[in-house]
mmCIF file of C-alpha atoms in Angstrom:
data_model
loop_
_atom_site.group_PDB
_atom_site.id
_atom_site.type_symbol
_atom_site.label_atom_id
_atom_site.label_comp_id
_atom_site.label_asym_id
_atom_site.label_seq_id
_atom_site.Cartn_x
_atom_site.Cartn_y
_atom_site.Cartn_z
ATOM 1 C CA THR N 9 -2.072 4.243 0.371
ATOM 2 C CA GLN N 10 -3.432 6.130 3.129
ATOM 3 C CA LEU N 11 -1.843 5.669 6.512
ATOM 4 C CA LEU N 12 -2.617 6.937 9.996
ATOM 5 C CA GLU N 13 0.341 7.299 12.324
ATOM 6 C CA GLN N 14 -0.807 7.074 16.039
ATOM 7 C CA SER N 15 1.431 8.052 19.028
ATOM 8 C CA PRO N 16 2.441 7.187 21.362
ATOM 9 C CA GLN N 17 2.043 3.383 21.064
ATOM 10 C CA PHE N 18 2.213 2.775 24.847
ATOM 11 C CA LEU N 19 1.344 5.104 27.708
ATOM 12 C CA SER N 20 1.371 4.252 31.381
ATOM 13 C CA ILE N 21 0.496 6.987 33.808
ATOM 14 C CA GLN N 22 -0.818 7.555 37.386
ATOM 15 C CA GLU N 23 -4.408 8.042 38.121
ATOM 16 C CA GLY N 24 -5.295 12.021 38.014
ATOM 17 C CA GLU N 25 -2.772 12.691 35.223
ATOM 18 C CA ASN N 26 -3.740 14.129 31.989
ATOM 19 C CA LEU N 27 -2.835 12.597 28.638
ATOM 20 C CA THR N 28 -2.974 13.213 24.920
ATOM 21 C CA VAL N 29 -3.055 10.789 22.077
ATOM 22 C CA TYR N 30 -2.200 11.991 18.554
ATOM 23 C CA CYS N 31 -3.286 10.617 15.072
ATOM 24 C CA ASN N 32 -1.651 12.010 12.042
ATOM 25 C CA SER N 33 -1.777 11.375 8.125
ATOM 26 C CA SER N 34 -0.626 12.822 5.111
ATOM 27 C CA SER N 35 -4.067 12.199 3.681
ATOM 28 C CA VAL N 36 -7.346 13.934 3.996
ATOM 29 C CA PHE N 37 -10.277 11.986 5.549
ATOM 30 C CA SER N 38 -13.904 12.745 5.391
ATOM 31 C CA SER N 39 -14.396 11.619 9.035
ATOM 32 C CA LEU N 40 -12.299 10.516 11.872
ATOM 33 C CA GLN N 41 -13.410 8.005 14.487
ATOM 34 C CA TRP N 42 -12.092 7.082 17.811
ATOM 35 C CA TYR N 43 -12.601 3.595 19.306
ATOM 36 C CA ARG N 44 -11.772 2.074 22.709
ATOM 37 C CA GLN N 45 -10.981 -1.743 22.865
ATOM 38 C CA GLU N 46 -10.874 -3.889 26.040
ATOM 39 C CA PRO N 47 -9.017 -7.288 26.188
ATOM 40 C CA GLY N 48 -11.009 -9.988 24.419
ATOM 41 C CA GLU N 49 -13.706 -7.712 23.021
ATOM 42 C CA GLY N 50 -14.170 -5.924 19.665
ATOM 43 C CA PRO N 51 -13.659 -2.040 19.568
ATOM 44 C CA VAL N 52 -16.421 0.293 20.658
ATOM 45 C CA LEU N 53 -16.891 3.612 19.011
ATOM 46 C CA LEU N 54 -16.107 6.746 21.248
ATOM 47 C CA VAL N 55 -16.945 9.546 18.767
ATOM 48 C CA THR N 56 -16.894 10.600 15.160
ATOM 49 C CA VAL N 57 -15.708 13.975 13.915
ATOM 50 C CA VAL N 58 -16.408 15.124 10.479
ATOM 51 C CA THR N 59 -15.636 18.833 10.279
ATOM 52 C CA GLY N 60 -12.152 20.474 10.075
ATOM 53 C CA GLY N 61 -11.592 21.937 13.394
ATOM 54 C CA GLU N 62 -14.260 20.263 15.197
ATOM 55 C CA VAL N 63 -13.820 19.687 18.925
ATOM 56 C CA LYS N 64 -16.279 17.028 20.774
ATOM 57 C CA LYS N 65 -16.402 16.439 24.491
ATOM 58 C CA LEU N 66 -17.339 13.064 26.088
ATOM 59 C CA LYS N 67 -17.132 13.666 29.810
ATOM 60 C CA ARG N 68 -13.205 13.791 30.628
ATOM 61 C CA LEU N 69 -12.437 12.884 26.924
ATOM 62 C CA THR N 70 -11.904 15.728 24.321
ATOM 63 C CA PHE N 71 -11.701 15.100 20.696
ATOM 64 C CA GLN N 72 -10.237 17.223 18.073
ATOM 65 C CA PHE N 73 -10.234 17.146 14.275
ATOM 66 C CA GLY N 74 -7.527 19.181 12.482
ATOM 67 C CA ASP N 75 -8.481 21.984 10.473
ATOM 68 C CA ALA N 76 -7.090 20.195 7.352
ATOM 69 C CA ARG N 77 -8.815 16.932 8.287
ATOM 70 C CA LYS N 78 -5.456 15.151 8.209
ATOM 71 C CA ASP N 79 -4.902 14.744 11.917
ATOM 72 C CA SER N 80 -7.028 14.184 15.280
ATOM 73 C CA SER N 81 -6.069 14.265 18.949
ATOM 74 C CA LEU N 82 -7.769 12.671 21.949
ATOM 75 C CA HIS N 83 -7.174 14.269 25.448
ATOM 76 C CA ILE N 84 -8.138 12.612 28.503
ATOM 77 C CA THR N 85 -8.236 14.838 31.702
ATOM 78 C CA ALA N 86 -7.657 13.347 35.114
ATOM 79 C CA ALA N 87 -7.255 9.791 33.897
ATOM 80 C CA GLN N 88 -8.819 6.943 35.889
ATOM 81 C CA PRO N 89 -8.027 3.328 36.014
ATOM 82 C CA GLY N 90 -11.227 2.649 34.202
ATOM 83 C CA ASP N 91 -9.738 4.580 31.157
ATOM 84 C CA THR N 92 -7.265 1.687 30.819
ATOM 85 C CA GLY N 93 -7.547 -0.027 27.215
ATOM 86 C CA LEU N 94 -6.600 0.123 23.595
ATOM 87 C CA TYR N 95 -7.406 3.402 21.862
ATOM 88 C CA LEU N 96 -7.647 3.401 18.018
ATOM 89 C CA CYS N 97 -8.255 6.158 15.578
ATOM 90 C CA ALA N 98 -9.747 5.524 12.166
ATOM 91 C CA GLY N 99 -10.235 7.451 9.151
ATOM 92 C CA GLY N 100 -13.030 7.176 6.657
ATOM 93 C CA SER N 101 -13.628 8.237 3.151
ATOM 94 C CA SER N 102 -16.929 9.278 1.893
ATOM 95 C CA SER N 103 -17.031 6.479 -0.739
ATOM 96 C CA ASN N 104 -17.833 3.737 1.887
ATOM 97 C CA THR N 105 -18.888 4.223 5.424
ATOM 98 C CA GLY N 106 -17.035 1.262 7.111
ATOM 99 C CA LYS N 107 -13.757 0.939 4.719
ATOM 100 C CA LEU N 108 -11.702 2.375 7.466
ATOM 101 C CA ILE N 109 -7.989 3.045 7.745
ATOM 102 C CA PHE N 110 -6.944 2.407 11.396
ATOM 103 C CA GLY N 111 -4.106 3.738 13.306
ATOM 104 C CA GLN N 112 -1.803 1.105 15.150
ATOM 105 C CA GLY N 113 -3.498 1.867 18.490
ATOM 106 C CA THR N 114 -2.353 3.393 21.736
ATOM 107 C CA THR N 115 -2.272 0.993 24.829
ATOM 108 C CA LEU N 116 -3.008 3.080 27.891
ATOM 109 C CA GLN N 117 -2.614 1.996 31.456
ATOM 110 C CA VAL N 118 -3.749 4.020 34.309
ATOM 111 C CA LYS N 119 -2.343 2.964 37.606
ATOM 112 C CA PRO N 120 -4.297 3.595 40.749
ATOM 113 C CA ASP Y 42 -25.343 -3.949 21.883
ATOM 114 C CA ALA Y 43 -25.375 -4.729 18.241
ATOM 115 C CA GLY Y 44 -26.391 -8.286 17.283
ATOM 116 C CA ILE Y 45 -23.320 -9.654 15.805
ATOM 117 C CA THR Y 46 -22.179 -13.167 16.687
ATOM 118 C CA GLN Y 47 -18.906 -14.593 15.565
ATOM 119 C CA SER Y 48 -18.071 -18.360 15.294
ATOM 120 C CA PRO Y 49 -15.786 -19.991 16.218
ATOM 121 C CA ARG Y 50 -14.368 -17.623 18.958
ATOM 122 C CA HIS Y 51 -11.192 -19.751 19.024
ATOM 123 C CA LYS Y 52 -9.567 -22.175 16.609
ATOM 124 C CA VAL Y 53 -6.304 -23.842 16.265
ATOM 125 C CA THR Y 54 -5.525 -25.375 12.867
ATOM 126 C CA GLU Y 55 -2.516 -26.670 11.027
ATOM 127 C CA THR Y 56 -0.939 -25.047 7.962
ATOM 128 C CA GLY Y 57 -2.686 -26.128 4.594
ATOM 129 C CA THR Y 58 -6.034 -26.706 6.014
ATOM 130 C CA PRO Y 59 -9.241 -24.879 5.044
ATOM 131 C CA VAL Y 60 -10.839 -22.552 7.670
ATOM 132 C CA THR Y 61 -14.219 -20.719 7.712
ATOM 133 C CA LEU Y 62 -15.293 -18.013 9.964
ATOM 134 C CA ARG Y 63 -18.896 -17.119 10.175
ATOM 135 C CA CYS Y 64 -20.330 -13.806 10.987
ATOM 136 C CA HIS Y 65 -24.055 -13.523 11.915
ATOM 137 C CA GLN Y 66 -25.895 -10.297 12.349
ATOM 138 C CA THR Y 67 -29.472 -9.564 13.490
ATOM 139 C CA GLU Y 68 -29.545 -5.708 12.651
ATOM 140 C CA ASN Y 69 -30.334 -6.105 8.874
ATOM 141 C CA HIS Y 70 -27.536 -3.960 8.021
ATOM 142 C CA ARG Y 71 -26.488 -3.816 4.353
ATOM 143 C CA TYR Y 72 -22.681 -3.403 4.869
ATOM 144 C CA MET Y 73 -20.482 -6.084 6.412
ATOM 145 C CA TYR Y 74 -16.764 -6.264 6.983
ATOM 146 C CA TRP Y 75 -13.966 -8.523 7.933
ATOM 147 C CA TYR Y 76 -11.064 -7.024 9.500
ATOM 148 C CA ARG Y 77 -7.962 -8.634 11.085
ATOM 149 C CA GLN Y 78 -5.962 -7.205 14.009
ATOM 150 C CA ASP Y 79 -2.164 -7.860 14.639
ATOM 151 C CA PRO Y 80 0.112 -6.081 17.117
ATOM 152 C CA GLY Y 81 1.685 -2.996 15.865
ATOM 153 C CA HIS Y 82 -0.855 -2.982 12.783
ATOM 154 C CA GLY Y 83 -4.259 -1.772 14.393
ATOM 155 C CA LEU Y 84 -7.005 -3.258 12.229
ATOM 156 C CA ARG Y 85 -6.683 -4.020 8.622
ATOM 157 C CA LEU Y 86 -9.626 -4.578 6.064
ATOM 158 C CA ILE Y 87 -9.730 -7.947 4.349
ATOM 159 C CA HIS Y 88 -13.100 -7.959 2.494
ATOM 160 C CA TYR Y 89 -16.305 -6.219 2.787
ATOM 161 C CA SER Y 90 -19.770 -6.629 1.435
ATOM 162 C CA TYR Y 91 -22.397 -4.082 0.358
ATOM 163 C CA GLY Y 92 -25.360 -6.438 -0.149
ATOM 164 C CA VAL Y 93 -26.164 -9.996 -0.737
ATOM 165 C CA LYS Y 94 -23.637 -11.560 -3.323
ATOM 166 C CA ASP Y 95 -21.932 -8.235 -3.584
ATOM 167 C CA THR Y 96 -18.568 -8.254 -2.130
ATOM 168 C CA ASP Y 97 -15.196 -6.273 -2.617
ATOM 169 C CA LYS Y 98 -11.517 -6.551 -1.584
ATOM 170 C CA GLY Y 99 -9.804 -4.658 1.194
ATOM 171 C CA GLU Y 100 -6.176 -3.963 1.782
ATOM 172 C CA VAL Y 101 -5.043 -7.312 2.885
ATOM 173 C CA SER Y 102 -7.411 -9.818 0.742
ATOM 174 C CA ASP Y 103 -4.595 -12.229 -0.648
ATOM 175 C CA GLY Y 104 -5.278 -15.676 0.694
ATOM 176 C CA TYR Y 105 -8.911 -14.995 1.875
ATOM 177 C CA SER Y 106 -12.269 -15.292 0.108
ATOM 178 C CA VAL Y 107 -15.718 -14.141 1.343
ATOM 179 C CA SER Y 108 -19.368 -15.237 0.634
ATOM 180 C CA ARG Y 109 -22.620 -13.489 1.414
ATOM 181 C CA SER Y 110 -25.681 -15.521 0.407
ATOM 182 C CA LYS Y 111 -28.050 -14.095 3.089
ATOM 183 C CA THR Y 112 -28.154 -10.642 4.498
ATOM 184 C CA GLU Y 113 -27.445 -11.799 7.993
ATOM 185 C CA ASP Y 114 -24.442 -13.911 7.281
ATOM 186 C CA PHE Y 115 -20.974 -13.078 5.954
ATOM 187 C CA LEU Y 116 -18.360 -16.030 5.698
ATOM 188 C CA LEU Y 117 -14.608 -15.666 5.575
ATOM 189 C CA THR Y 118 -12.778 -18.545 4.053
ATOM 190 C CA LEU Y 119 -9.030 -19.263 4.266
ATOM 191 C CA GLU Y 120 -8.683 -21.863 1.600
ATOM 192 C CA SER Y 121 -5.017 -23.106 2.770
ATOM 193 C CA ALA Y 122 -4.232 -21.535 6.134
ATOM 194 C CA THR Y 123 -0.719 -20.149 6.539
ATOM 195 C CA SER Y 124 1.164 -19.270 9.703
ATOM 196 C CA SER Y 125 0.966 -15.481 8.604
ATOM 197 C CA GLN Y 126 -2.779 -15.746 8.903
ATOM 198 C CA THR Y 127 -2.618 -16.349 12.750
ATOM 199 C CA SER Y 128 -4.544 -13.248 14.167
ATOM 200 C CA VAL Y 129 -7.844 -12.122 15.542
ATOM 201 C CA TYR Y 130 -10.547 -11.629 13.050
ATOM 202 C CA PHE Y 131 -13.244 -9.201 13.602
ATOM 203 C CA CYS Y 132 -16.547 -8.872 11.886
ATOM 204 C CA ALA Y 133 -18.075 -5.529 11.642
ATOM 205 C CA ILE Y 134 -21.341 -4.001 10.302
ATOM 206 C CA SER Y 135 -21.960 -0.448 9.441
ATOM 207 C CA GLY Y 136 -24.470 1.622 11.309
ATOM 208 C CA SER Y 137 -25.128 3.781 8.206
ATOM 209 C CA GLY Y 138 -25.555 2.790 4.734
ATOM 210 C CA THR Y 139 -25.359 6.189 3.146
ATOM 211 C CA GLY Y 140 -21.785 6.820 2.981
ATOM 212 C CA GLY Y 141 -19.266 8.780 5.195
ATOM 213 C CA GLY Y 142 -18.854 8.631 8.842
ATOM 214 C CA GLY Y 143 -20.936 5.777 9.644
ATOM 215 C CA GLU Y 144 -19.917 4.018 12.732
ATOM 216 C CA LEU Y 145 -18.776 0.305 12.994
ATOM 217 C CA PHE Y 146 -20.227 -2.191 15.264
ATOM 218 C CA PHE Y 147 -17.776 -5.116 16.078
ATOM 219 C CA GLY Y 148 -18.180 -8.554 16.950
ATOM 220 C CA GLU Y 149 -16.178 -9.995 19.785
ATOM 221 C CA GLY Y 150 -13.551 -11.580 17.333
ATOM 222 C CA SER Y 151 -12.179 -14.872 16.501
ATOM 223 C CA ARG Y 152 -8.789 -15.826 17.407
ATOM 224 C CA LEU Y 153 -7.195 -18.070 14.874
ATOM 225 C CA THR Y 154 -3.875 -19.836 15.392
ATOM 226 C CA VAL Y 155 -2.310 -21.636 12.478
ATOM 227 C CA LEU Y 156 0.468 -24.082 13.533
#
């Protein structure tokens, strides 16, 4: 059974601080996706990484896929209150696009 | 926003009663999914469909059945609801049908409480 361990599960920081969320597995994934979810809504895709060692940037967010495609990280620079939410990583296999394995999620609170 | 509508959005029911959740899409996507979300577990796949009348089980399929008679509709049925099925249920469609790396578009969720 494939598992994704996400850490930390909860993070409360002040506006302007930096943070990193980790997503680790003993399994290899063909792709790794990061989603953000707000209360009462469904998750929304932030990014997909598919190549080992790949780094993608989305404004203040930097996503990295491990060289062995078993782990990923999300780094936020100068966090803002609007970044508050639940962040989910999800690993995919090549056999089915949406049959994803999700991590437990990281709840981020950014205080003004 | 992807055209995905879930109904009902909220439901309270009693143990042992049948429940059906509906997912309707206007995107004509081939793949549709039902996930459940519980604290500490992230999202877990219940069932998915890769075409009309073509469905398969996910990792937590026990106690659930699905049907897809039309491209746009994917139904999730709890034949006899139990308290362990209290959860938030999300329908999703895949943005890519070619395999590997396709993003999921999620509905807004259906909160089910089984008393």
